[in-house]
């Protein structure tokens, strides 16, 4: 690492590095509330507050940025629709999800962490990390426009953005080497303007300053309200928490390998879960979506070798400010998806490559049939779109299902081969 977790950059560098993380998370963080009908400004505010809460809970030892979680989109949409557009079930359910995280964190604290190494050895961790990165590959390619019937202008912008980020991260010297994505987005944005791909209408229509559009469980000023509701629509959201807890472990394993640390042991899974859970509960209380660790920001750390928690905390403060300065947040929202797509190709690839690195660093022998079976099953199930319905209330898929398969195979397959 150029800057380790506890090291602080200079003030100007700090600002640029933090903005780089804001650009990385912005598109996905505002997409979730857009799809679920929740206020975008609250999602931005909650991601910033949530990241600061997480940083405090983990004693400033983990450079994580928390953004809006995609895992709960369907459950939240169903809950809101079931009550005729009322968000009471959705927000109450997400608050309870945060409580589940806290309860699991307390259990982990009392039973210890040694079980993590037994359940998640390198042969399980490596493919799990690869699935996390490659599972996002489709989104990156789609956003970049490399699909049938795609816009050639968008493809050119995505390609230029990708190449600028790649060249700067490998060829640049000094400060420029650690802000490749910021420069790539700027170049991609300027090219997009030249191609007529940018619509400035949202900037013209946005106010300069306004409070986030909080939705609260009590009356306060002119803010909208919801009621605490514990019906079946609320309870249907809760099982998704166990899927995202599995993803939480995977994401922190990825980040740990990038930073050369074991965050599941120090500060500990109990503290990371506690931070994630409290952040989600606070976000839901304010009318926002669930929070989760962001692979985009993990990718930024992997590419720039800057793991300073000051940088991610700085990004959180910027997000809070942006939630109130609507002109600036509207301007950032005008960045075309092809620009973000070109950048994401690199970010998600870095995550997947770190999965391969785990296997190489631990000298995993694929001459052994056991290792071959575990990795093969995890990759095919994780990337093949496999789903496993559990009753009528929960479905396992993607990273969570892949991890479950890997853990089970690792436990039941004999360590020694005939």
Tab-separated table of N, CA and C in Angstrom, residues 115-193:
chain	number	residue	atom	x	y	z
A	115	UNK	N	-13.780	-20.224	13.930
A	115	UNK	CA	-14.575	-20.979	12.970
A	115	UNK	C	-14.475	-20.425	11.557
A	116	UNK	N	-14.080	-19.161	11.439
A	116	UNK	CA	-14.007	-18.537	10.114
A	116	UNK	C	-12.976	-19.242	9.235
A	117	UNK	N	-11.789	-19.531	9.817
A	117	UNK	CA	-10.738	-20.198	9.043
A	117	UNK	C	-11.153	-21.603	8.626
A	118	UNK	N	-11.955	-22.266	9.455
A	118	UNK	CA	-12.395	-23.626	9.121
A	118	UNK	C	-13.451	-23.611	8.012
A	119	UNK	N	-14.355	-22.631	8.090
A	119	UNK	CA	-15.398	-22.550	7.073
A	119	UNK	C	-14.903	-21.921	5.775
A	120	UNK	N	-13.929	-21.018	5.887
A	120	UNK	CA	-13.483	-20.262	4.719
A	120	UNK	C	-11.977	-20.388	4.496
A	121	UNK	N	-11.489	-21.587	4.130
A	121	UNK	CA	-10.085	-21.738	3.772
A	121	UNK	C	-9.828	-21.116	2.403
A	122	UNK	N	-8.565	-20.983	1.991
A	122	UNK	CA	-8.254	-20.340	0.702
A	122	UNK	C	-8.980	-20.939	-0.498
A	123	UNK	N	-9.206	-22.266	-0.524
A	123	UNK	CA	-9.859	-22.887	-1.672
A	123	UNK	C	-11.318	-22.452	-1.792
A	124	UNK	N	-11.910	-21.962	-0.697
A	124	UNK	CA	-13.269	-21.413	-0.745
A	124	UNK	C	-13.223	-19.903	-0.981
A	125	UNK	N	-12.291	-19.228	-0.318
A	125	UNK	CA	-12.202	-17.777	-0.411
A	125	UNK	C	-11.854	-17.325	-1.836
A	126	UNK	N	-10.882	-17.980	-2.462
A	126	UNK	CA	-10.432	-17.577	-3.788
A	126	UNK	C	-11.559	-17.534	-4.813
A	127	UNK	N	-12.259	-18.662	-5.042
A	127	UNK	CA	-13.378	-18.632	-5.983
A	127	UNK	C	-14.496	-17.684	-5.561
A	128	UNK	N	-14.716	-17.528	-4.247
A	128	UNK	CA	-15.772	-16.633	-3.771
A	128	UNK	C	-15.456	-15.190	-4.173
A	129	UNK	N	-14.205	-14.790	-4.025
A	129	UNK	CA	-13.811	-13.442	-4.434
A	129	UNK	C	-13.961	-13.273	-5.945
A	130	UNK	N	-13.553	-14.302	-6.697
A	130	UNK	CA	-13.675	-14.245	-8.153
A	130	UNK	C	-15.138	-14.098	-8.578
A	131	UNK	N	-16.034	-14.803	-7.892
A	131	UNK	CA	-17.455	-14.724	-8.214
A	131	UNK	C	-18.000	-13.319	-7.928
A	132	UNK	N	-17.539	-12.703	-6.843
A	132	UNK	CA	-17.993	-11.353	-6.514
A	132	UNK	C	-17.638	-10.390	-7.648
A	133	UNK	N	-16.392	-10.458	-8.125
A	133	UNK	CA	-15.962	-9.562	-9.197
A	133	UNK	C	-16.598	-9.881	-10.533
A	134	UNK	N	-16.546	-11.167	-10.929
A	134	UNK	CA	-17.076	-11.558	-12.236
A	134	UNK	C	-18.602	-11.507	-12.273
A	135	UNK	N	-19.237	-11.648	-11.114
A	135	UNK	CA	-20.691	-11.552	-11.065
A	135	UNK	C	-21.182	-10.163	-11.441
A	136	UNK	N	-20.309	-9.160	-11.283
A	136	UNK	CA	-20.657	-7.785	-11.633
A	136	UNK	C	-20.267	-7.439	-13.065
A	137	UNK	N	-19.566	-8.370	-13.731
A	137	UNK	CA	-19.031	-8.096	-15.065
A	137	UNK	C	-20.130	-7.726	-16.059
A	138	UNK	N	-21.269	-8.420	-15.978
A	138	UNK	CA	-22.370	-8.139	-16.902
A	138	UNK	C	-22.851	-6.708	-16.806
A	139	UNK	N	-22.917	-6.175	-15.564
A	139	UNK	CA	-23.354	-4.791	-15.379
A	139	UNK	C	-22.374	-3.817	-16.013
A	140	UNK	N	-21.077	-4.094	-15.844
A	140	UNK	CA	-20.048	-3.217	-16.410
A	140	UNK	C	-20.124	-3.200	-17.933
A	141	UNK	N	-20.241	-4.380	-18.534
A	141	UNK	CA	-20.303	-4.479	-19.993
A	141	UNK	C	-21.564	-3.805	-20.536
A	142	UNK	N	-22.687	-4.018	-19.866
A	142	UNK	CA	-23.946	-3.404	-20.296
A	142	UNK	C	-23.871	-1.883	-20.214
A	143	UNK	N	-23.355	-1.372	-19.085
A	143	UNK	CA	-23.240	0.077	-18.921
A	143	UNK	C	-22.283	0.684	-19.941
A	144	UNK	N	-21.240	-0.076	-20.278
A	144	UNK	CA	-20.260	0.413	-21.250
A	144	UNK	C	-20.829	0.428	-22.664
A	145	UNK	N	-21.951	-0.227	-22.874
A	145	UNK	CA	-22.601	-0.216	-24.178
A	145	UNK	C	-22.169	-1.313	-25.110
A	146	UNK	N	-21.332	-2.255	-24.619
A	146	UNK	CA	-20.845	-3.337	-25.469
A	146	UNK	C	-21.865	-4.476	-25.542
A	147	UNK	N	-23.034	-4.159	-26.067
A	147	UNK	CA	-24.126	-5.119	-26.201
A	147	UNK	C	-24.724	-4.970	-27.600
A	148	UNK	N	-25.517	-5.939	-27.976
A	148	UNK	CA	-26.138	-5.884	-29.294
A	148	UNK	C	-27.031	-4.650	-29.405
A	149	UNK	N	-26.827	-3.883	-30.462
A	149	UNK	CA	-27.594	-2.660	-30.647
A	149	UNK	C	-27.076	-1.493	-29.828
A	150	UNK	N	-25.889	-1.643	-29.231
A	150	UNK	CA	-25.326	-0.579	-28.410
A	150	UNK	C	-24.925	0.638	-29.220
A	151	UNK	N	-24.900	1.788	-28.559
A	151	UNK	CA	-24.548	3.056	-29.203
A	151	UNK	C	-23.030	3.111	-29.432
A	152	UNK	N	-22.570	3.253	-30.675
A	152	UNK	CA	-21.123	3.323	-30.940
A	152	UNK	C	-20.433	4.452	-30.181
A	153	UNK	N	-21.125	5.585	-30.002
A	153	UNK	CA	-20.531	6.702	-29.257
A	153	UNK	C	-20.279	6.301	-27.803
A	154	UNK	N	-21.263	5.599	-27.218
A	154	UNK	CA	-21.098	5.153	-25.828
A	154	UNK	C	-19.942	4.167	-25.721
A	155	UNK	N	-19.796	3.291	-26.712
A	155	UNK	CA	-18.697	2.328	-26.705
A	155	UNK	C	-17.344	3.030	-26.753
A	156	UNK	N	-17.252	4.069	-27.602
A	156	UNK	CA	-15.996	4.818	-27.714
A	156	UNK	C	-15.663	5.501	-26.393
A	157	UNK	N	-16.672	6.121	-25.774
A	157	UNK	CA	-16.463	6.804	-24.491
A	157	UNK	C	-15.998	5.801	-23.436
A	158	UNK	N	-16.659	4.647	-23.368
A	158	UNK	CA	-16.292	3.621	-22.388
A	158	UNK	C	-14.867	3.138	-22.619
A	159	UNK	N	-14.509	2.919	-23.879
A	159	UNK	CA	-13.166	2.440	-24.208
A	159	UNK	C	-12.106	3.471	-23.826
A	160	UNK	N	-12.370	4.736	-24.151
A	160	UNK	CA	-11.417	5.799	-23.807
A	160	UNK	C	-11.276	5.911	-22.293
A	161	UNK	N	-12.401	5.870	-21.576
A	161	UNK	CA	-12.364	5.941	-20.108
A	161	UNK	C	-11.534	4.803	-19.533
A	162	UNK	N	-11.770	3.595	-20.044
A	162	UNK	CA	-11.016	2.421	-19.583
A	162	UNK	C	-9.527	2.591	-19.850
A	163	UNK	N	-9.171	2.991	-21.073
A	163	UNK	CA	-7.756	3.106	-21.444
A	163	UNK	C	-7.046	4.196	-20.642
A	164	UNK	N	-7.732	5.325	-20.416
A	164	UNK	CA	-7.120	6.398	-19.618
A	164	UNK	C	-6.827	5.906	-18.209
A	165	UNK	N	-7.802	5.225	-17.583
A	165	UNK	CA	-7.597	4.693	-16.229
A	165	UNK	C	-6.471	3.672	-16.209
A	166	UNK	N	-6.430	2.799	-17.216
A	166	UNK	CA	-5.405	1.757	-17.266
A	166	UNK	C	-4.013	2.350	-17.473
A	167	UNK	N	-3.900	3.288	-18.393
A	167	UNK	CA	-2.590	3.883	-18.692
A	167	UNK	C	-2.064	4.716	-17.528
A	168	UNK	N	-2.954	5.489	-16.910
A	168	UNK	CA	-2.506	6.332	-15.794
A	168	UNK	C	-2.088	5.470	-14.611
A	169	UNK	N	-2.844	4.401	-14.336
A	169	UNK	CA	-2.510	3.549	-13.183
A	169	UNK	C	-1.205	2.781	-13.389
A	170	UNK	N	-0.792	2.600	-14.647
A	170	UNK	CA	0.446	1.837	-14.916
A	170	UNK	C	1.622	2.713	-15.316
A	171	UNK	N	1.346	3.880	-15.933
A	171	UNK	CA	2.441	4.699	-16.478
A	171	UNK	C	2.681	6.000	-15.729
A	172	UNK	N	1.654	6.541	-15.080
A	172	UNK	CA	1.783	7.862	-14.455
A	172	UNK	C	2.722	7.826	-13.257
A	173	UNK	N	3.209	9.011	-12.880
A	173	UNK	CA	4.101	9.149	-11.733
A	173	UNK	C	3.458	10.062	-10.690
A	174	UNK	N	3.905	9.918	-9.460
A	174	UNK	CA	3.486	10.814	-8.398
A	174	UNK	C	1.999	10.771	-8.111
A	175	UNK	N	1.422	11.970	-7.881
A	175	UNK	CA	0.033	12.058	-7.441
A	175	UNK	C	-0.952	11.541	-8.493
A	176	UNK	N	-0.626	11.744	-9.769
A	176	UNK	CA	-1.540	11.311	-10.837
A	176	UNK	C	-1.749	9.800	-10.821
A	177	UNK	N	-0.751	9.071	-10.360
A	177	UNK	CA	-0.848	7.607	-10.351
A	177	UNK	C	-1.925	7.108	-9.393
A	178	UNK	N	-2.258	7.902	-8.379
A	178	UNK	CA	-3.217	7.437	-7.379
A	178	UNK	C	-4.628	8.003	-7.599
A	179	UNK	N	-4.811	8.780	-8.679
A	179	UNK	CA	-6.173	9.244	-9.001
A	179	UNK	C	-6.530	8.891	-10.452
A	180	UNK	N	-6.270	7.649	-10.863
A	180	UNK	CA	-6.550	7.293	-12.265
A	180	UNK	C	-8.030	7.377	-12.630
A	181	UNK	N	-8.908	7.035	-11.693
A	181	UNK	CA	-10.329	7.016	-11.997
A	181	UNK	C	-10.910	8.424	-12.069
A	182	UNK	N	-10.405	9.307	-11.234
A	182	UNK	CA	-10.864	10.695	-11.275
A	182	UNK	C	-10.531	11.314	-12.634
A	183	UNK	N	-9.309	11.095	-13.099
A	183	UNK	CA	-8.888	11.633	-14.401
A	183	UNK	C	-9.654	10.954	-15.532
A	184	UNK	N	-9.840	9.640	-15.429
A	184	UNK	CA	-10.547	8.895	-16.472
A	184	UNK	C	-11.992	9.359	-16.597
A	185	UNK	N	-12.646	9.613	-15.460
A	185	UNK	CA	-14.028	10.093	-15.493
A	185	UNK	C	-14.097	11.478	-16.117
A	186	UNK	N	-13.134	12.339	-15.781
A	186	UNK	CA	-13.104	13.690	-16.347
A	186	UNK	C	-12.951	13.637	-17.866
A	187	UNK	N	-12.010	12.812	-18.346
A	187	UNK	CA	-11.794	12.678	-19.791
A	187	UNK	C	-13.037	12.084	-20.461
A	188	UNK	N	-13.590	11.031	-19.849
A	188	UNK	CA	-14.788	10.404	-20.403
A	188	UNK	C	-15.969	11.361	-20.445
A	189	UNK	N	-16.087	12.205	-19.421
A	189	UNK	CA	-17.201	13.163	-19.351
A	189	UNK	C	-17.064	14.220	-20.452
A	190	UNK	N	-15.856	14.741	-20.625
A	190	UNK	CA	-15.629	15.752	-21.664
A	190	UNK	C	-15.935	15.171	-23.048
A	191	UNK	N	-15.494	13.937	-23.291
A	191	UNK	CA	-15.772	13.283	-24.565
A	191	UNK	C	-17.282	13.061	-24.747
A	192	UNK	N	-17.967	12.726	-23.645
A	192	UNK	CA	-19.423	12.529	-23.697
A	192	UNK	C	-20.141	13.824	-24.072
A	193	UNK	N	-19.662	14.938	-23.532
A	193	UNK	CA	-20.247	16.245	-23.872
A	193	UNK	C	-20.069	16.522	-25.361
